[in-house]
Amino acid sequence: MSVKKNSYIAIRDRILLETEVKTSRLYNSQFDNESQEATYTLPAAFIEFSELVYRSNAEGVQEVDARIRIYVGASSLKTEDLEVLDLLETVHASLQGFLAVPDSTPLDRVFEGQDVNHDAVTVWVMDYETRLTDTSGSRNNKLISIVLDEIEVDGEAEKPRLKQLL
């Protein structure tokens, strides 16, 4: 699996397990396109990989500075303002310092703001940064590892060369 997929699954599951959020998916402008979107239950948190800046390391491994944006939405008709703010705090508490995947840095909130262009949904945006290691393009992924238990060598001329290999 890819580092993005593993990160997404870990973040999604963390939000669903530790908060009152009922729906968590990849972001696809759900709050802007409610009439065309598949149904979802509020409160919801949608996850967007908004900026991925890659640096290549040796052997095809890349490090990526990732900004992960969480869109948190609650029904503005059913939810009191203070409940929305409490929801935001529980989502943040579940994500701040969370290590989504091995060989990454913990999530760190760097931005938060309200998105005010929605009729019946109160939406807040929270940005988190992390550094991930992507090994999906590693040249070592194509190597085959074998263990030799026994090697039979014919002829005295091959023994010195065999000792160099071992």
mmCIF file of C-alpha atoms in Angstrom:
data_model
loop_
_atom_site.group_PDB
_atom_site.id
_atom_site.type_symbol
_atom_site.label_atom_id
_atom_site.label_comp_id
_atom_site.label_asym_id
_atom_site.label_seq_id
_atom_site.Cartn_x
_atom_site.Cartn_y
_atom_site.Cartn_z
ATOM 1 C CA MET A 1 0.000 0.000 0.000
ATOM 2 C CA SER A 2 1.064 3.552 -0.530
ATOM 3 C CA VAL A 3 2.052 5.999 2.174
ATOM 4 C CA LYS A 4 -0.917 8.224 1.222
ATOM 5 C CA LYS A 5 -3.367 5.328 1.521
ATOM 6 C CA ASN A 6 -1.944 4.174 4.838
ATOM 7 C CA SER A 7 -1.970 7.739 6.200
ATOM 8 C CA TYR A 8 -5.540 8.290 5.041
ATOM 9 C CA ILE A 9 -6.787 5.058 6.625
ATOM 10 C CA ALA A 10 -5.025 5.817 9.922
ATOM 11 C CA ILE A 11 -6.353 9.390 10.109
ATOM 12 C CA ARG A 12 -9.884 8.397 9.063
ATOM 13 C CA ASP A 13 -10.030 5.563 11.595
ATOM 14 C CA ARG A 14 -8.607 7.751 14.367
ATOM 15 C CA ILE A 15 -11.267 10.426 13.784
ATOM 16 C CA LEU A 16 -14.091 7.870 13.663
ATOM 17 C CA LEU A 17 -12.929 6.037 16.797
ATOM 18 C CA GLU A 18 -12.102 9.011 19.018
ATOM 19 C CA THR A 19 -14.708 11.650 18.109
ATOM 20 C CA GLU A 20 -18.433 12.040 17.523
ATOM 21 C CA VAL A 21 -17.857 12.222 13.753
ATOM 22 C CA LYS A 22 -20.178 9.852 11.871
ATOM 23 C CA THR A 23 -18.700 10.081 8.348
ATOM 24 C CA SER A 24 -15.088 10.409 7.259
ATOM 25 C CA ARG A 25 -13.945 10.100 3.640
ATOM 26 C CA LEU A 26 -11.560 11.648 1.163
ATOM 27 C CA TYR A 27 -12.526 15.233 0.454
ATOM 28 C CA ASN A 28 -14.347 15.881 -2.817
ATOM 29 C CA SER A 29 -16.125 19.203 -2.188
ATOM 30 C CA GLN A 30 -18.910 17.346 -0.395
ATOM 31 C CA PHE A 31 -20.198 20.441 1.410
ATOM 32 C CA ASP A 32 -20.237 22.466 -1.825
ATOM 33 C CA ASN A 33 -21.999 19.767 -3.856
ATOM 34 C CA GLU A 34 -24.479 18.286 -1.407
ATOM 35 C CA SER A 35 -27.137 17.670 -4.061
ATOM 36 C CA GLN A 36 -24.773 15.610 -6.272
ATOM 37 C CA GLU A 37 -22.862 13.798 -3.509
ATOM 38 C CA ALA A 38 -23.611 10.391 -2.046
ATOM 39 C CA THR A 39 -25.339 10.765 1.276
ATOM 40 C CA TYR A 40 -23.300 11.217 4.405
ATOM 41 C CA THR A 41 -24.194 11.667 8.045
ATOM 42 C CA LEU A 42 -23.229 14.765 10.024
ATOM 43 C CA PRO A 43 -21.049 15.501 11.798
ATOM 44 C CA ALA A 44 -18.559 14.659 9.082
ATOM 45 C CA ALA A 45 -14.820 15.047 8.568
ATOM 46 C CA PHE A 46 -13.372 14.923 5.072
ATOM 47 C CA ILE A 47 -9.649 14.471 4.475
ATOM 48 C CA GLU A 48 -7.676 16.223 1.740
ATOM 49 C CA PHE A 49 -4.000 15.877 0.892
ATOM 50 C CA SER A 50 -3.788 19.530 -0.099
ATOM 51 C CA GLU A 51 -0.038 19.927 -0.591
ATOM 52 C CA LEU A 52 2.549 17.211 -1.128
ATOM 53 C CA VAL A 53 6.096 18.424 -1.694
ATOM 54 C CA TYR A 54 8.481 15.572 -2.554
ATOM 55 C CA ARG A 55 12.275 15.291 -2.220
ATOM 56 C CA SER A 56 14.112 12.329 -3.708
ATOM 57 C CA ASN A 57 16.555 10.378 -1.594
ATOM 58 C CA ALA A 58 18.737 7.443 -2.541
ATOM 59 C CA GLU A 59 17.422 4.345 -4.299
ATOM 60 C CA GLY A 60 14.085 5.885 -5.305
ATOM 61 C CA VAL A 61 12.870 6.607 -1.770
ATOM 62 C CA GLN A 62 11.191 9.995 -1.372
ATOM 63 C CA GLU A 63 10.389 12.167 1.604
ATOM 64 C CA VAL A 64 7.252 14.247 1.375
ATOM 65 C CA ASP A 65 6.260 17.273 3.402
ATOM 66 C CA ALA A 66 2.506 16.833 3.510
ATOM 67 C CA ARG A 67 -0.225 19.279 4.418
ATOM 68 C CA ILE A 68 -3.351 17.359 5.290
ATOM 69 C CA ARG A 69 -6.560 19.390 5.451
ATOM 70 C CA ILE A 70 -9.505 18.212 7.520
ATOM 71 C CA TYR A 71 -12.945 19.663 6.711
ATOM 72 C CA VAL A 72 -15.209 19.271 9.733
ATOM 73 C CA GLY A 73 -18.917 19.897 9.159
ATOM 74 C CA ALA A 74 -21.907 19.848 11.478
ATOM 75 C CA SER A 75 -25.542 20.696 10.898
ATOM 76 C CA SER A 76 -25.976 24.370 11.712
ATOM 77 C CA LEU A 77 -29.705 23.868 12.113
ATOM 78 C CA LYS A 78 -29.426 21.101 14.728
ATOM 79 C CA THR A 79 -26.159 21.915 16.480
ATOM 80 C CA GLU A 80 -25.497 24.746 18.898
ATOM 81 C CA ASP A 81 -22.425 26.874 18.210
ATOM 82 C CA LEU A 82 -20.690 25.664 21.360
ATOM 83 C CA GLU A 83 -21.220 22.019 20.333
ATOM 84 C CA VAL A 84 -19.449 22.703 17.026
ATOM 85 C CA LEU A 85 -16.509 24.228 18.882
ATOM 86 C CA ASP A 86 -16.410 21.221 21.214
ATOM 87 C CA LEU A 87 -16.434 18.899 18.191
ATOM 88 C CA LEU A 88 -13.487 20.778 16.693
ATOM 89 C CA GLU A 89 -11.550 20.370 19.924
ATOM 90 C CA THR A 90 -12.151 16.606 20.032
ATOM 91 C CA VAL A 91 -11.075 16.216 16.393
ATOM 92 C CA HIS A 92 -7.955 18.265 17.076
ATOM 93 C CA ALA A 93 -7.173 16.363 20.278
ATOM 94 C CA SER A 94 -7.383 13.091 18.340
ATOM 95 C CA LEU A 95 -5.000 14.272 15.602
ATOM 96 C CA GLN A 96 -2.433 16.566 17.253
ATOM 97 C CA GLY A 97 0.759 14.544 17.749
ATOM 98 C CA PHE A 98 -0.741 11.469 16.062
ATOM 99 C CA LEU A 99 1.807 9.317 14.225
ATOM 100 C CA ALA A 100 -0.252 8.140 11.253
ATOM 101 C CA VAL A 101 2.348 5.809 9.728
ATOM 102 C CA PRO A 102 5.836 4.567 10.654
ATOM 103 C CA ASP A 103 8.754 6.668 9.398
ATOM 104 C CA SER A 104 6.707 9.862 9.628
ATOM 105 C CA THR A 105 6.550 12.825 11.952
ATOM 106 C CA PRO A 106 3.547 13.383 14.218
ATOM 107 C CA LEU A 107 0.691 15.494 12.845
ATOM 108 C CA ASP A 108 1.006 19.137 13.825
ATOM 109 C CA ARG A 109 -1.825 21.662 13.387
ATOM 110 C CA VAL A 110 -0.650 24.755 11.494
ATOM 111 C CA PHE A 111 -3.951 26.418 10.497
ATOM 112 C CA GLU A 112 -7.602 26.560 11.409
ATOM 113 C CA GLY A 113 -10.421 28.676 9.989
ATOM 114 C CA GLN A 114 -14.143 28.750 9.331
ATOM 115 C CA ASP A 115 -15.549 28.171 5.834
ATOM 116 C CA VAL A 116 -18.683 30.327 5.721
ATOM 117 C CA ASN A 117 -20.129 29.545 2.274
ATOM 118 C CA HIS A 118 -22.626 26.859 3.285
ATOM 119 C CA ASP A 119 -26.335 27.083 3.995
ATOM 120 C CA ALA A 120 -27.223 24.411 6.531
ATOM 121 C CA VAL A 121 -23.754 23.203 7.524
ATOM 122 C CA THR A 122 -21.151 24.858 9.716
ATOM 123 C CA VAL A 123 -17.738 23.987 8.241
ATOM 124 C CA TRP A 124 -14.290 24.447 9.734
ATOM 125 C CA VAL A 125 -10.973 23.692 8.083
ATOM 126 C CA MET A 126 -7.930 22.415 9.974
ATOM 127 C CA ASP A 127 -4.517 21.946 8.368
ATOM 128 C CA TYR A 128 -1.927 19.545 9.759
ATOM 129 C CA GLU A 129 1.637 19.043 8.588
ATOM 130 C CA THR A 130 3.707 15.884 8.663
ATOM 131 C CA ARG A 131 6.740 14.428 6.913
ATOM 132 C CA LEU A 132 6.192 11.039 5.313
ATOM 133 C CA THR A 133 8.576 8.560 3.719
ATOM 134 C CA ASP A 134 7.366 7.083 0.426
ATOM 135 C CA THR A 135 9.106 3.821 -0.451
ATOM 136 C CA SER A 136 6.719 2.814 -3.242
ATOM 137 C CA GLY A 137 9.263 3.757 -5.928
ATOM 138 C CA SER A 138 12.262 2.237 -4.159
ATOM 139 C CA ARG A 139 14.539 0.237 -6.392
ATOM 140 C CA ASN A 140 14.879 -2.226 -3.503
ATOM 141 C CA ASN A 141 11.206 -3.155 -3.912
ATOM 142 C CA LYS A 142 12.208 -5.082 -7.036
ATOM 143 C CA LEU A 143 15.014 -7.069 -5.401
ATOM 144 C CA ILE A 144 14.559 -10.730 -4.604
ATOM 145 C CA SER A 145 15.969 -11.985 -1.346
ATOM 146 C CA ILE A 146 17.178 -15.581 -1.207
ATOM 147 C CA VAL A 147 19.043 -17.583 1.397
ATOM 148 C CA LEU A 148 21.529 -20.169 0.253
ATOM 149 C CA ASP A 149 21.882 -23.060 2.650
ATOM 150 C CA GLU A 150 24.316 -25.053 0.591
ATOM 151 C CA ILE A 151 26.653 -24.292 -2.268
ATOM 152 C CA GLU A 152 28.421 -27.024 -4.142
ATOM 153 C CA VAL A 153 31.525 -25.952 -6.056
ATOM 154 C CA ASP A 154 33.290 -28.122 -8.590
ATOM 155 C CA GLY A 155 36.992 -27.658 -9.025
ATOM 156 C CA GLU A 156 39.735 -26.077 -6.953
ATOM 157 C CA ALA A 157 39.842 -22.895 -9.081
ATOM 158 C CA GLU A 158 36.383 -21.788 -7.868
ATOM 159 C CA LYS A 159 37.102 -22.013 -4.096
ATOM 160 C CA PRO A 160 39.080 -18.705 -3.811
ATOM 161 C CA ARG A 161 36.358 -16.830 -5.711
ATOM 162 C CA LEU A 162 33.673 -18.385 -3.511
ATOM 163 C CA LYS A 163 35.491 -17.208 -0.342
ATOM 164 C CA GLN A 164 35.462 -13.616 -1.692
ATOM 165 C CA LEU A 165 31.714 -13.774 -2.179
ATOM 166 C CA LEU A 166 31.042 -15.115 1.307
#
